[in-house]
Amino acid sequence: MKISMQELLIVLAIVVIIFGPTQIPKLKKMFRKSKKELQDSLAESDDE
């Protein structure tokens, strides 16, 4: 499934409307932390 540029812009606009531009950096930090934790747990499960 491929996401077009127009669909991506619509999703980003909705996110900005819902959360406001001041909350975007906080959301980015939260997603980065969650992604790192997921990768770490997947790496641990691969080692076992």
XYZ file of C-alpha atoms in Angstrom:
48
model
C 0.000 0.000 0.000
C 1.491 3.293 -1.086
C 0.625 6.635 0.522
C 0.450 9.576 -1.858
C 1.778 13.035 -1.048
C -1.749 14.443 -0.939
C -2.880 11.862 1.639
C 0.192 12.541 3.765
C -0.460 16.287 3.746
C -4.088 15.756 4.764
C -3.050 13.554 7.689
C -0.432 16.093 8.805
C -2.969 18.918 8.603
C -5.407 16.957 10.759
C -2.674 16.255 13.328
C -1.778 19.957 13.522
C -5.445 20.906 13.901
C -6.063 18.347 16.651
C -2.877 18.745 18.681
C -1.779 22.254 17.773
C 1.635 23.276 16.527
C 3.083 23.541 20.045
C 2.450 19.840 20.792
C 4.129 18.457 17.647
C 7.682 18.368 19.130
C 6.376 16.518 22.201
C 4.615 13.965 19.981
C 7.764 13.479 17.897
C 9.821 12.822 21.024
C 7.241 10.352 22.325
C 7.134 8.436 19.015
C 10.951 8.331 18.804
C 11.139 6.890 22.325
C 8.451 4.300 21.579
C 10.167 3.275 18.347
C 13.504 2.831 20.131
C 11.907 0.717 22.878
C 10.181 -1.455 20.274
C 13.422 -1.974 18.348
C 15.265 -2.849 21.571
C 12.632 -5.396 22.578
C 12.645 -6.944 19.087
C 16.444 -7.198 19.214
C 16.235 -8.932 22.597
C 13.660 -11.420 21.337
C 15.855 -12.197 18.308
C 18.803 -12.938 20.604
C 16.822 -15.562 22.519
